[in-house]
Amino acid sequence: MTIAILGGYGAVGAAAARRLAARAASPLRIGGRTLRSAAALCEELGDGATAHTVDLSDSASVAAFCAGSTVVLNCAGPSYRVLDTVALAAREAGAHYVDVAGDLPLLRRLRALPPSDRLEVVSAGVMPGLTAILPLTLLGDDPATTRIDLHVGGPVRITPASAQDILLATGPDFGTPSATWRDGRVAPGTATARWHTTLPHFGPDVHALPYLTTETADIARHHGLGEVRQHSVYVSERIPTTLATAWADSPDDPTSWAGELAAAATADLAQHRPSYTILAERRDIPSGRLVGQRLLQADDPYRLSGLVAALTAEAALAHGGSGTWPAWRFLDAHETWSALTSDPQCRTEVRATSAAPL
Ligand SMILES: NC(=O)c1ccc[n+]([C@@H]2O[C@H](COP(=O)([O-])OP(=O)(O)OC[C@H]3O[C@@H](n4cnc5c(N)ncnc54)[C@H](OP(=O)(O)O)[C@@H]3O)[C@@H](O)[C@H]2O)c1
């Protein structure tokens, strides 16, 4: 029952590995190009963890890493370049596959193939991942009169692989700027940016930029939600300005801006302590009355993504299954929320109902 974690000593992979090792779920394989880093983590994890040299550009090394494992967890990136490289090796090895990212580009590729008799779960991270699961815990009996408001962001570091993925995540596969979900469809141009605003739980003088992700649109479509508004929240203009500049300057390959993007995040952290927030609120249509809220805060979204990835790998081991799914279709939303509330890195808050119309 081995779990093989590719990118297993990166920011997300190491967090997933530590969680899985602490729960003694299975023997772990830790893989990446730098054997020294894999070995250092294995020493920390203790018995049962083994270090492996794996390079995504060497298909034989990826195949050897996956062979004989029960679950392959891919935390190597950039995910939108890795695409199905690891997933196909996991299929070949007869292993379940979990990807902390991958998202629609990977989902589409895997669903174009003959169905797998093993599980393939993508987007098992924070965003996408928890950004769908938190709203799902709020749904009641009448989705048509439900409005979900989602605010996500805060000052946090940006790792090398994540910087490249953030830059590559542009276009209709990822989301629509200035859009909301209403009348059963993505409605472009229906949301406006709020610059220099004050948001509860995010603080004063933040920027809330409307961006409806394809994941959020998918849960809205799947559950027949009346309306969904989604905003990415930034503590300065540095990151949105760097992204806009990169996309305008290098539309074909913006990854050359990864260093600048990471530096923008570092500059934000010189003025703010690290904090990542997901605030999901449910309101009635048409009154706008707040009827439920889930708040999740953590210092490090990579550790949080590692937790979600580990929960997904644990569920795949425990229950098995087949088919290709985004994590929000595979994980039980309430069980996941419960795991978050009992994890020491998470600060969570629930408001069930409020009598006061907002
Ligand atoms: N869904 C979410 O919310 C979410 C959140 C955070 C991150 N992510 C995604 O998760 C992935 C990992 O992010 P991270 O922040 O953990 O990145 P990271 O800290 O930069 O770690 C990347 C890992 O992948 C390995 N790697 C890179 N290139 C490789 C290659 N060619 N062959 C084998 N291994 C390779 C790296 O080791 P070596 O360089 O030594 O090989 C390292 O272990 C990214 O795709 C990121 O976008 C998703």
mmCIF file of C-alpha atoms and ligand atoms in Angstrom:
data_model
loop_
_atom_site.group_PDB
_atom_site.id
_atom_site.type_symbol
_atom_site.label_atom_id
_atom_site.label_comp_id
_atom_site.label_asym_id
_atom_site.label_seq_id
_atom_site.Cartn_x
_atom_site.Cartn_y
_atom_site.Cartn_z
ATOM 1 C CA MET A 1 0.000 0.000 0.000
ATOM 2 C CA THR A 2 2.802 2.406 -0.938
ATOM 3 C CA ILE A 3 2.114 6.101 -1.619
ATOM 4 C CA ALA A 4 4.553 7.622 -4.122
ATOM 5 C CA ILE A 5 4.807 11.431 -3.843
ATOM 6 C CA LEU A 6 6.424 13.152 -6.809
ATOM 7 C CA GLY A 7 7.683 16.632 -5.889
ATOM 8 C CA GLY A 8 7.559 15.126 -2.410
ATOM 9 C CA TYR A 9 9.998 17.582 -0.801
ATOM 10 C CA GLY A 10 8.511 20.729 -2.419
ATOM 11 C CA ALA A 11 6.333 23.068 -0.366
ATOM 12 C CA VAL A 12 3.106 21.115 -0.947
ATOM 13 C CA GLY A 13 4.649 17.646 -1.280
ATOM 14 C CA ALA A 14 6.588 17.862 1.999
ATOM 15 C CA ALA A 15 3.473 18.968 3.878
ATOM 16 C CA ALA A 16 1.503 16.058 2.414
ATOM 17 C CA ALA A 17 4.337 13.629 3.210
ATOM 18 C CA ARG A 18 4.579 14.819 6.840
ATOM 19 C CA ARG A 19 0.833 14.386 7.333
ATOM 20 C CA LEU A 20 0.803 10.902 5.741
ATOM 21 C CA ALA A 21 3.879 9.790 7.703
ATOM 22 C CA ALA A 22 2.435 11.078 10.997
ATOM 23 C CA ARG A 23 -0.686 8.999 10.440
ATOM 24 C CA ALA A 24 1.434 6.002 9.419
ATOM 25 C CA ALA A 25 -0.873 5.629 6.430
ATOM 26 C CA SER A 26 1.569 3.702 4.241
ATOM 27 C CA PRO A 27 5.211 3.418 3.274
ATOM 28 C CA LEU A 28 6.140 6.575 1.355
ATOM 29 C CA ARG A 29 8.294 7.135 -1.720
ATOM 30 C CA ILE A 30 9.621 10.670 -2.047
ATOM 31 C CA GLY A 31 10.711 11.662 -5.546
ATOM 32 C CA GLY A 32 12.175 14.618 -7.435
ATOM 33 C CA ARG A 33 15.325 15.587 -9.292
ATOM 34 C CA THR A 34 17.357 16.364 -6.170
ATOM 35 C CA LEU A 35 18.093 13.121 -4.345
ATOM 36 C CA ARG A 36 19.789 14.964 -1.454
ATOM 37 C CA SER A 37 16.563 16.877 -0.691
ATOM 38 C CA ALA A 38 14.440 13.730 -0.956
ATOM 39 C CA ALA A 39 16.819 11.868 1.370
ATOM 40 C CA ALA A 40 16.818 14.696 3.939
ATOM 41 C CA LEU A 41 13.029 14.589 4.140
ATOM 42 C CA CYS A 42 13.014 10.772 4.345
ATOM 43 C CA GLU A 43 15.406 10.946 7.285
ATOM 44 C CA GLU A 44 12.961 13.277 9.047
ATOM 45 C CA LEU A 45 9.948 11.099 8.169
ATOM 46 C CA GLY A 46 11.598 7.966 9.554
ATOM 47 C CA ASP A 47 11.060 4.308 8.788
ATOM 48 C CA GLY A 48 9.300 3.378 5.613
ATOM 49 C CA ALA A 49 10.141 6.507 3.582
ATOM 50 C CA THR A 50 12.531 6.059 0.645
ATOM 51 C CA ALA A 51 14.160 8.695 -1.561
ATOM 52 C CA HIS A 52 14.126 8.418 -5.368
ATOM 53 C CA THR A 53 15.593 10.410 -8.237
ATOM 54 C CA VAL A 54 12.811 11.157 -10.705
ATOM 55 C CA ASP A 55 12.847 13.589 -13.602
ATOM 56 C CA LEU A 56 9.632 14.387 -15.427
ATOM 57 C CA SER A 57 11.567 14.614 -18.685
ATOM 58 C CA ASP A 58 12.759 11.001 -18.238
ATOM 59 C CA SER A 59 9.694 8.796 -18.715
ATOM 60 C CA ALA A 60 11.527 5.668 -17.531
ATOM 61 C CA SER A 61 12.294 7.288 -14.164
ATOM 62 C CA VAL A 62 8.643 8.351 -13.755
ATOM 63 C CA ALA A 63 7.439 4.827 -14.655
ATOM 64 C CA ALA A 64 9.881 3.203 -12.206
ATOM 65 C CA PHE A 65 8.768 5.609 -9.449
ATOM 66 C CA CYS A 66 5.082 4.749 -9.964
ATOM 67 C CA ALA A 67 5.510 0.976 -10.418
ATOM 68 C CA GLY A 68 4.230 -1.040 -7.460
ATOM 69 C CA SER A 69 2.596 1.917 -5.665
ATOM 70 C CA THR A 70 -1.057 1.973 -4.609
ATOM 71 C CA VAL A 71 -1.453 5.753 -4.855
ATOM 72 C CA VAL A 72 0.653 8.212 -6.840
ATOM 73 C CA LEU A 73 0.402 11.771 -5.497
ATOM 74 C CA ASN A 74 1.760 14.376 -7.896
ATOM 75 C CA CYS A 75 3.012 17.571 -6.259
ATOM 76 C CA ALA A 76 5.608 18.368 -8.934
ATOM 77 C CA GLY A 77 5.059 21.380 -11.104
ATOM 78 C CA PRO A 78 4.504 23.533 -12.972
ATOM 79 C CA SER A 79 1.331 21.537 -13.260
ATOM 80 C CA TYR A 80 0.159 23.124 -16.514
ATOM 81 C CA ARG A 81 3.387 21.883 -18.121
ATOM 82 C CA VAL A 82 3.388 18.482 -16.382
ATOM 83 C CA LEU A 83 -0.175 17.865 -17.635
ATOM 84 C CA ASP A 84 -0.765 14.069 -17.859
ATOM 85 C CA THR A 85 2.882 12.906 -17.665
ATOM 86 C CA VAL A 86 2.561 11.428 -14.167
ATOM 87 C CA ALA A 87 -1.123 10.471 -14.443
ATOM 88 C CA LEU A 88 -0.420 8.250 -17.447
ATOM 89 C CA ALA A 89 2.460 6.547 -15.629
ATOM 90 C CA ALA A 90 0.158 5.958 -12.649
ATOM 91 C CA ARG A 91 -2.449 4.417 -14.999
ATOM 92 C CA GLU A 92 0.209 2.168 -16.469
ATOM 93 C CA ALA A 93 1.236 1.111 -12.955
ATOM 94 C CA GLY A 94 -2.387 0.376 -11.955
ATOM 95 C CA ALA A 95 -2.223 2.965 -9.161
ATOM 96 C CA HIS A 96 -4.779 5.519 -8.007
ATOM 97 C CA TYR A 97 -3.703 9.051 -8.940
ATOM 98 C CA VAL A 98 -4.062 12.281 -6.986
ATOM 99 C CA ASP A 99 -2.863 15.633 -8.344
ATOM 100 C CA VAL A 100 -2.645 18.710 -6.156
ATOM 101 C CA ALA A 101 -3.310 20.746 -9.297
ATOM 102 C CA GLY A 102 -3.746 19.720 -12.953
ATOM 103 C CA ASP A 103 -7.235 21.171 -13.012
ATOM 104 C CA LEU A 104 -9.319 21.427 -16.189
ATOM 105 C CA PRO A 105 -6.431 20.922 -18.679
ATOM 106 C CA LEU A 106 -5.580 17.582 -17.026
ATOM 107 C CA LEU A 107 -9.189 16.588 -16.354
ATOM 108 C CA ARG A 108 -10.011 17.101 -20.030
ATOM 109 C CA ARG A 109 -7.027 15.021 -21.213
ATOM 110 C CA LEU A 110 -7.781 12.129 -18.859
ATOM 111 C CA ARG A 111 -11.497 12.120 -19.676
ATOM 112 C CA ALA A 112 -10.664 11.908 -23.378
ATOM 113 C CA LEU A 113 -9.054 8.512 -22.710
ATOM 114 C CA PRO A 114 -10.869 5.240 -22.052
ATOM 115 C CA PRO A 115 -12.178 5.404 -18.443
ATOM 116 C CA SER A 116 -9.692 4.282 -15.818
ATOM 117 C CA ASP A 117 -10.583 1.463 -13.424
ATOM 118 C CA ARG A 118 -8.621 3.368 -10.791
ATOM 119 C CA LEU A 119 -9.276 6.773 -9.247
ATOM 120 C CA GLU A 120 -7.881 9.914 -10.821
ATOM 121 C CA VAL A 121 -8.494 12.975 -8.650
ATOM 122 C CA VAL A 122 -7.253 16.406 -9.708
ATOM 123 C CA SER A 123 -7.327 19.854 -8.047
ATOM 124 C CA ALA A 124 -6.726 18.418 -4.568
ATOM 125 C CA GLY A 125 -5.339 21.633 -3.097
ATOM 126 C CA VAL A 126 -6.554 24.948 -1.778
ATOM 127 C CA MET A 127 -7.463 26.890 -4.931
ATOM 128 C CA PRO A 128 -8.780 24.946 -6.708
ATOM 129 C CA GLY A 129 -9.832 22.449 -4.052
ATOM 130 C CA LEU A 130 -10.975 23.986 -0.773
ATOM 131 C CA THR A 131 -12.389 26.953 -2.681
ATOM 132 C CA ALA A 132 -15.116 24.561 -3.897
ATOM 133 C CA ILE A 133 -15.396 22.452 -0.771
ATOM 134 C CA LEU A 134 -16.096 25.329 1.647
ATOM 135 C CA PRO A 135 -19.091 26.648 -0.363
ATOM 136 C CA LEU A 136 -20.442 23.083 -0.646
ATOM 137 C CA THR A 137 -20.687 22.856 3.158
ATOM 138 C CA LEU A 138 -23.042 25.844 3.071
ATOM 139 C CA LEU A 139 -25.609 24.574 0.588
ATOM 140 C CA GLY A 140 -29.179 24.070 1.758
ATOM 141 C CA ASP A 141 -32.425 22.870 0.225
ATOM 142 C CA ASP A 142 -32.990 25.689 -2.237
ATOM 143 C CA PRO A 143 -29.906 26.379 -4.352
ATOM 144 C CA ALA A 144 -31.896 28.570 -6.777
ATOM 145 C CA THR A 145 -32.395 31.208 -4.065
ATOM 146 C CA THR A 146 -28.829 30.825 -2.773
ATOM 147 C CA ARG A 147 -26.057 33.308 -3.415
ATOM 148 C CA ILE A 148 -22.485 32.319 -2.558
ATOM 149 C CA ASP A 149 -19.860 35.023 -1.989
ATOM 150 C CA LEU A 150 -16.274 33.791 -2.000
ATOM 151 C CA HIS A 151 -13.208 35.873 -1.051
ATOM 152 C CA VAL A 152 -9.778 34.231 -1.272
ATOM 153 C CA GLY A 153 -6.244 35.493 -0.776
ATOM 154 C CA GLY A 154 -3.814 37.303 1.486
ATOM 155 C CA PRO A 155 -0.087 37.900 1.837
ATOM 156 C CA VAL A 156 1.809 34.633 1.306
ATOM 157 C CA ARG A 157 5.043 33.501 -0.370
ATOM 158 C CA ILE A 158 4.987 32.138 -3.928
ATOM 159 C CA THR A 159 7.153 29.055 -4.608
ATOM 160 C CA PRO A 160 8.980 28.438 -7.946
ATOM 161 C CA ALA A 161 6.523 25.873 -9.368
ATOM 162 C CA SER A 162 3.477 27.769 -8.125
ATOM 163 C CA ALA A 163 4.747 31.046 -9.628
ATOM 164 C CA GLN A 164 4.908 29.407 -13.050
ATOM 165 C CA ASP A 165 1.438 27.897 -12.678
ATOM 166 C CA ILE A 166 -0.114 31.203 -11.574
ATOM 167 C CA LEU A 167 1.372 32.819 -14.681
ATOM 168 C CA LEU A 168 0.187 29.966 -16.932
ATOM 169 C CA ALA A 169 -3.359 30.071 -15.475
ATOM 170 C CA THR A 170 -4.803 32.520 -17.914
ATOM 171 C CA GLY A 171 -7.647 32.053 -20.371
ATOM 172 C CA PRO A 172 -11.042 30.351 -20.361
ATOM 173 C CA ASP A 173 -9.756 27.030 -18.967
ATOM 174 C CA PHE A 174 -9.065 28.798 -15.689
ATOM 175 C CA GLY A 175 -11.698 31.480 -15.188
ATOM 176 C CA THR A 176 -13.291 34.744 -16.258
ATOM 177 C CA PRO A 177 -12.280 38.150 -14.849
ATOM 178 C CA SER A 178 -15.092 40.541 -13.840
ATOM 179 C CA ALA A 179 -17.702 37.767 -14.112
ATOM 180 C CA THR A 180 -20.317 36.405 -11.734
ATOM 181 C CA TRP A 181 -22.467 33.301 -12.019
ATOM 182 C CA ARG A 182 -26.131 34.196 -12.535
ATOM 183 C CA ASP A 183 -29.124 33.013 -14.575
ATOM 184 C CA GLY A 184 -27.475 29.613 -14.981
ATOM 185 C CA ARG A 185 -24.355 30.876 -16.743
ATOM 186 C CA VAL A 186 -21.099 32.757 -16.455
ATOM 187 C CA ALA A 187 -22.053 36.415 -16.851
ATOM 188 C CA PRO A 188 -18.989 38.445 -17.978
ATOM 189 C CA GLY A 189 -18.727 42.107 -17.010
ATOM 190 C CA THR A 190 -21.164 41.861 -14.086
ATOM 191 C CA ALA A 191 -18.659 42.387 -11.272
ATOM 192 C CA THR A 192 -16.405 45.317 -10.542
ATOM 193 C CA ALA A 193 -13.070 45.531 -8.786
ATOM 194 C CA ARG A 194 -12.951 47.082 -5.318
ATOM 195 C CA TRP A 195 -9.591 48.789 -4.908
ATOM 196 C CA HIS A 196 -8.482 50.112 -1.500
ATOM 197 C CA THR A 197 -11.391 48.591 0.344
ATOM 198 C CA THR A 198 -11.816 47.169 3.836
ATOM 199 C CA LEU A 199 -12.876 43.534 4.073
ATOM 200 C CA PRO A 200 -13.684 41.735 7.325
ATOM 201 C CA HIS A 201 -11.014 39.065 8.018
ATOM 202 C CA PHE A 202 -8.716 40.481 5.305
ATOM 203 C CA GLY A 203 -8.101 43.924 6.764
ATOM 204 C CA PRO A 204 -8.092 47.545 5.633
ATOM 205 C CA ASP A 205 -6.844 48.845 2.320
ATOM 206 C CA VAL A 206 -6.980 45.590 0.364
ATOM 207 C CA HIS A 207 -7.919 45.048 -3.279
ATOM 208 C CA ALA A 208 -10.752 42.629 -4.145
ATOM 209 C CA LEU A 209 -10.635 41.708 -7.824
ATOM 210 C CA PRO A 210 -13.525 39.715 -9.310
ATOM 211 C CA TYR A 211 -12.422 36.456 -10.920
ATOM 212 C CA LEU A 212 -14.859 33.569 -11.351
ATOM 213 C CA THR A 213 -12.822 30.364 -11.629
ATOM 214 C CA THR A 214 -13.975 27.468 -13.803
ATOM 215 C CA GLU A 215 -14.124 25.379 -10.610
ATOM 216 C CA THR A 216 -16.576 27.809 -8.997
ATOM 217 C CA ALA A 217 -18.643 27.976 -12.186
ATOM 218 C CA ASP A 218 -18.703 24.155 -12.218
ATOM 219 C CA ILE A 219 -20.089 23.858 -8.684
ATOM 220 C CA ALA A 220 -22.647 26.567 -9.483
ATOM 221 C CA ARG A 221 -23.736 24.680 -12.609
ATOM 222 C CA HIS A 222 -23.719 21.299 -10.894
ATOM 223 C CA HIS A 223 -25.796 22.453 -7.925
ATOM 224 C CA GLY A 224 -28.031 24.953 -9.737
ATOM 225 C CA LEU A 225 -26.937 27.927 -7.620
ATOM 226 C CA GLY A 226 -28.792 31.216 -8.101
ATOM 227 C CA GLU A 227 -25.730 33.449 -7.973
ATOM 228 C CA VAL A 228 -22.024 33.252 -7.157
ATOM 229 C CA ARG A 229 -19.584 36.111 -6.692
ATOM 230 C CA GLN A 230 -15.867 35.380 -6.324
ATOM 231 C CA HIS A 231 -13.013 37.769 -5.544
ATOM 232 C CA SER A 232 -9.250 37.325 -5.282
ATOM 233 C CA VAL A 233 -7.894 39.539 -2.503
ATOM 234 C CA TYR A 234 -4.477 41.240 -2.558
ATOM 235 C CA VAL A 235 -2.813 43.413 0.079
ATOM 236 C CA SER A 236 -1.063 45.589 -2.510
ATOM 237 C CA GLU A 237 -1.130 46.219 -6.235
ATOM 238 C CA ARG A 238 2.221 44.426 -6.711
ATOM 239 C CA ILE A 239 0.932 40.952 -7.621
ATOM 240 C CA PRO A 240 -1.983 42.005 -9.889
ATOM 241 C CA THR A 241 0.284 44.531 -11.613
ATOM 242 C CA THR A 242 3.045 41.930 -12.142
ATOM 243 C CA LEU A 243 0.527 39.442 -13.558
ATOM 244 C CA ALA A 244 -1.019 42.016 -15.911
ATOM 245 C CA THR A 245 2.441 43.095 -17.096
ATOM 246 C CA ALA A 246 3.616 39.497 -17.629
ATOM 247 C CA TRP A 247 0.521 38.537 -19.601
ATOM 248 C CA ALA A 248 0.765 41.669 -21.757
ATOM 249 C CA ASP A 249 4.532 41.414 -22.263
ATOM 250 C CA SER A 250 4.900 37.649 -22.818
ATOM 251 C CA PRO A 251 1.500 36.199 -23.730
ATOM 252 C CA ASP A 252 2.990 33.041 -25.267
ATOM 253 C CA ASP A 253 5.183 32.118 -22.297
ATOM 254 C CA PRO A 254 4.760 34.327 -19.228
ATOM 255 C CA THR A 255 6.793 31.928 -17.026
ATOM 256 C CA SER A 256 9.899 34.087 -17.507
ATOM 257 C CA TRP A 257 8.156 36.436 -15.026
ATOM 258 C CA ALA A 258 8.119 33.833 -12.231
ATOM 259 C CA GLY A 259 10.989 35.537 -10.380
ATOM 260 C CA GLU A 260 9.251 38.928 -10.479
ATOM 261 C CA LEU A 261 6.002 37.372 -9.259
ATOM 262 C CA ALA A 262 7.737 35.663 -6.325
ATOM 263 C CA ALA A 263 9.521 38.951 -5.545
ATOM 264 C CA ALA A 264 6.184 40.817 -5.497
ATOM 265 C CA ALA A 265 4.886 38.336 -2.908
ATOM 266 C CA THR A 266 8.081 38.715 -0.866
ATOM 267 C CA ALA A 267 7.702 42.506 -0.944
ATOM 268 C CA ASP A 268 4.131 42.178 0.353
ATOM 269 C CA LEU A 269 5.423 39.961 3.161
ATOM 270 C CA ALA A 270 7.891 42.661 4.198
ATOM 271 C CA GLN A 271 4.844 44.703 5.229
ATOM 272 C CA HIS A 272 2.334 42.019 6.308
ATOM 273 C CA ARG A 273 2.560 38.835 8.313
ATOM 274 C CA PRO A 274 1.728 35.692 6.270
ATOM 275 C CA SER A 275 -1.965 34.886 6.249
ATOM 276 C CA TYR A 276 -4.147 33.100 3.721
ATOM 277 C CA THR A 277 -7.915 33.424 4.028
ATOM 278 C CA ILE A 278 -10.882 31.715 2.407
ATOM 279 C CA LEU A 279 -14.199 33.299 3.348
ATOM 280 C CA ALA A 280 -17.323 31.628 1.949
ATOM 281 C CA GLU A 281 -20.702 33.172 2.695
ATOM 282 C CA ARG A 282 -24.184 32.063 1.830
ATOM 283 C CA ARG A 283 -26.889 34.668 1.377
ATOM 284 C CA ASP A 284 -30.555 34.529 0.485
ATOM 285 C CA ILE A 285 -31.775 35.813 -2.865
ATOM 286 C CA PRO A 286 -33.286 38.410 -3.124
ATOM 287 C CA SER A 287 -32.914 39.724 0.444
ATOM 288 C CA GLY A 288 -29.116 39.402 0.636
ATOM 289 C CA ARG A 289 -29.516 38.124 4.233
ATOM 290 C CA LEU A 290 -26.429 36.296 5.460
ATOM 291 C CA VAL A 291 -27.462 32.762 6.456
ATOM 292 C CA GLY A 292 -24.165 30.935 6.765
ATOM 293 C CA GLN A 293 -20.436 31.458 6.722
ATOM 294 C CA ARG A 294 -17.250 29.417 6.705
ATOM 295 C CA LEU A 295 -13.959 31.130 7.461
ATOM 296 C CA LEU A 296 -10.615 29.348 7.057
ATOM 297 C CA GLN A 297 -7.276 31.015 7.761
ATOM 298 C CA ALA A 298 -3.756 29.586 7.762
ATOM 299 C CA ASP A 299 -0.257 31.046 7.611
ATOM 300 C CA ASP A 300 0.851 28.824 4.738
ATOM 301 C CA PRO A 301 -1.439 27.795 1.856
ATOM 302 C CA TYR A 302 1.160 25.243 0.697
ATOM 303 C CA ARG A 303 0.896 23.338 3.978
ATOM 304 C CA LEU A 304 -2.860 23.622 3.639
ATOM 305 C CA SER A 305 -2.724 22.224 0.099
ATOM 306 C CA GLY A 306 -0.521 19.421 1.413
ATOM 307 C CA LEU A 307 -3.203 18.621 3.971
ATOM 308 C CA VAL A 308 -5.914 18.459 1.287
ATOM 309 C CA ALA A 309 -3.704 16.326 -0.956
ATOM 310 C CA ALA A 310 -2.973 13.968 1.954
ATOM 311 C CA LEU A 311 -6.676 13.721 2.866
ATOM 312 C CA THR A 312 -7.413 12.841 -0.762
ATOM 313 C CA ALA A 313 -4.672 10.193 -0.887
ATOM 314 C CA GLU A 314 -5.915 8.739 2.415
ATOM 315 C CA ALA A 315 -9.485 8.583 1.064
ATOM 316 C CA ALA A 316 -8.275 6.919 -2.141
ATOM 317 C CA LEU A 317 -6.406 4.316 -0.081
ATOM 318 C CA ALA A 318 -9.322 3.747 2.284
ATOM 319 C CA HIS A 319 -12.212 3.634 -0.195
ATOM 320 C CA GLY A 320 -10.640 3.053 -3.601
ATOM 321 C CA GLY A 321 -12.955 3.687 -6.536
ATOM 322 C CA SER A 322 -12.599 4.567 -10.179
ATOM 323 C CA GLY A 323 -13.092 7.414 -12.616
ATOM 324 C CA THR A 324 -11.659 10.876 -13.132
ATOM 325 C CA TRP A 325 -12.862 13.635 -10.789
ATOM 326 C CA PRO A 326 -12.070 17.062 -9.447
ATOM 327 C CA ALA A 327 -11.455 16.808 -5.682
ATOM 328 C CA TRP A 328 -14.767 18.512 -4.848
ATOM 329 C CA ARG A 329 -16.626 15.633 -6.520
ATOM 330 C CA PHE A 330 -14.575 13.002 -4.678
ATOM 331 C CA LEU A 331 -14.067 14.316 -1.156
ATOM 332 C CA ASP A 332 -16.950 14.588 1.294
ATOM 333 C CA ALA A 333 -17.209 18.353 1.924
ATOM 334 C CA HIS A 334 -18.364 18.067 5.559
ATOM 335 C CA GLU A 335 -15.729 15.464 6.471
ATOM 336 C CA THR A 336 -13.066 17.649 4.875
ATOM 337 C CA TRP A 337 -14.254 20.712 6.801
ATOM 338 C CA SER A 338 -14.182 18.642 9.989
ATOM 339 C CA ALA A 339 -10.562 17.602 9.272
ATOM 340 C CA LEU A 340 -9.644 21.252 8.717
ATOM 341 C CA THR A 341 -11.197 22.345 12.008
ATOM 342 C CA SER A 342 -9.110 19.789 13.928
ATOM 343 C CA ASP A 343 -5.798 20.552 12.172
ATOM 344 C CA PRO A 344 -3.530 22.808 14.265
ATOM 345 C CA GLN A 345 -2.420 24.944 11.293
ATOM 346 C CA CYS A 346 -6.016 26.031 10.533
ATOM 347 C CA ARG A 347 -8.027 28.775 12.169
ATOM 348 C CA THR A 348 -11.670 28.140 11.355
ATOM 349 C CA GLU A 349 -14.919 29.861 12.178
ATOM 350 C CA VAL A 350 -18.508 28.999 11.354
ATOM 351 C CA ARG A 351 -21.549 31.219 11.478
ATOM 352 C CA ALA A 352 -24.673 29.150 10.972
ATOM 353 C CA THR A 353 -27.332 31.813 10.695
ATOM 354 C CA SER A 354 -27.737 35.519 11.148
ATOM 355 C CA ALA A 355 -30.981 37.359 11.750
ATOM 356 C CA ALA A 356 -29.543 40.642 10.537
ATOM 357 C CA PRO A 357 -30.033 41.362 6.834
ATOM 358 C CA LEU A 358 -26.785 42.570 5.288
HETATM 359 N N1 LIG B 1 -4.374 23.646 -5.860
HETATM 360 C C1 LIG B 1 -3.693 24.481 -5.090
HETATM 361 O O1 LIG B 1 -4.251 25.200 -4.295
HETATM 362 C C2 LIG B 1 -2.179 24.508 -5.129
HETATM 363 C C3 LIG B 1 -1.515 25.226 -4.116
HETATM 364 C C4 LIG B 1 -0.123 25.263 -4.137
HETATM 365 C C5 LIG B 1 0.569 24.650 -5.165
HETATM 366 N N2 LIG B 1 -0.121 23.991 -6.135
HETATM 367 C C6 LIG B 1 0.594 23.322 -7.223
HETATM 368 O O2 LIG B 1 1.365 22.268 -6.666
HETATM 369 C C7 LIG B 1 2.568 22.100 -7.419
HETATM 370 C C8 LIG B 1 3.758 22.153 -6.470
HETATM 371 O O3 LIG B 1 3.817 23.418 -5.881
HETATM 372 P P1 LIG B 1 4.885 23.756 -4.750
HETATM 373 O O4 LIG B 1 4.495 25.097 -4.245
HETATM 374 O O5 LIG B 1 5.024 22.643 -3.786
HETATM 375 O O6 LIG B 1 6.212 23.895 -5.643
HETATM 376 P P2 LIG B 1 7.741 23.783 -5.220
HETATM 377 O O7 LIG B 1 7.912 24.097 -3.776
HETATM 378 O O8 LIG B 1 8.468 24.594 -6.218
HETATM 379 O O9 LIG B 1 8.051 22.221 -5.405
HETATM 380 C C9 LIG B 1 8.055 21.609 -6.668
HETATM 381 C C10 LIG B 1 8.530 20.183 -6.510
HETATM 382 O O10 LIG B 1 8.508 19.540 -7.782
HETATM 383 C C11 LIG B 1 9.822 19.011 -8.062
HETATM 384 N N3 LIG B 1 10.088 19.115 -9.500
HETATM 385 C C12 LIG B 1 10.136 20.248 -10.238
HETATM 386 N N4 LIG B 1 10.446 19.952 -11.508
HETATM 387 C C13 LIG B 1 10.596 18.608 -11.566
HETATM 388 C C14 LIG B 1 10.936 17.716 -12.612
HETATM 389 N N5 LIG B 1 11.188 18.141 -13.866
HETATM 390 N N6 LIG B 1 10.997 16.391 -12.343
HETATM 391 C C15 LIG B 1 10.745 15.935 -11.092
HETATM 392 N N7 LIG B 1 10.425 16.755 -10.045
HETATM 393 C C16 LIG B 1 10.361 18.072 -10.293
HETATM 394 C C17 LIG B 1 10.763 19.900 -7.260
HETATM 395 O O11 LIG B 1 11.997 19.260 -6.971
HETATM 396 P P3 LIG B 1 13.288 19.428 -7.938
HETATM 397 O O12 LIG B 1 13.257 20.820 -8.498
HETATM 398 O O13 LIG B 1 14.459 19.160 -7.018
HETATM 399 O O14 LIG B 1 13.146 18.367 -8.975
HETATM 400 C C18 LIG B 1 9.951 20.078 -5.975
HETATM 401 O O15 LIG B 1 10.073 18.953 -5.157
HETATM 402 C C19 LIG B 1 2.571 23.223 -8.459
HETATM 403 O O16 LIG B 1 2.100 22.697 -9.679
HETATM 404 C C20 LIG B 1 1.597 24.237 -7.896
HETATM 405 O O17 LIG B 1 0.979 25.053 -8.872
HETATM 406 C C21 LIG B 1 -1.477 23.889 -6.129
#
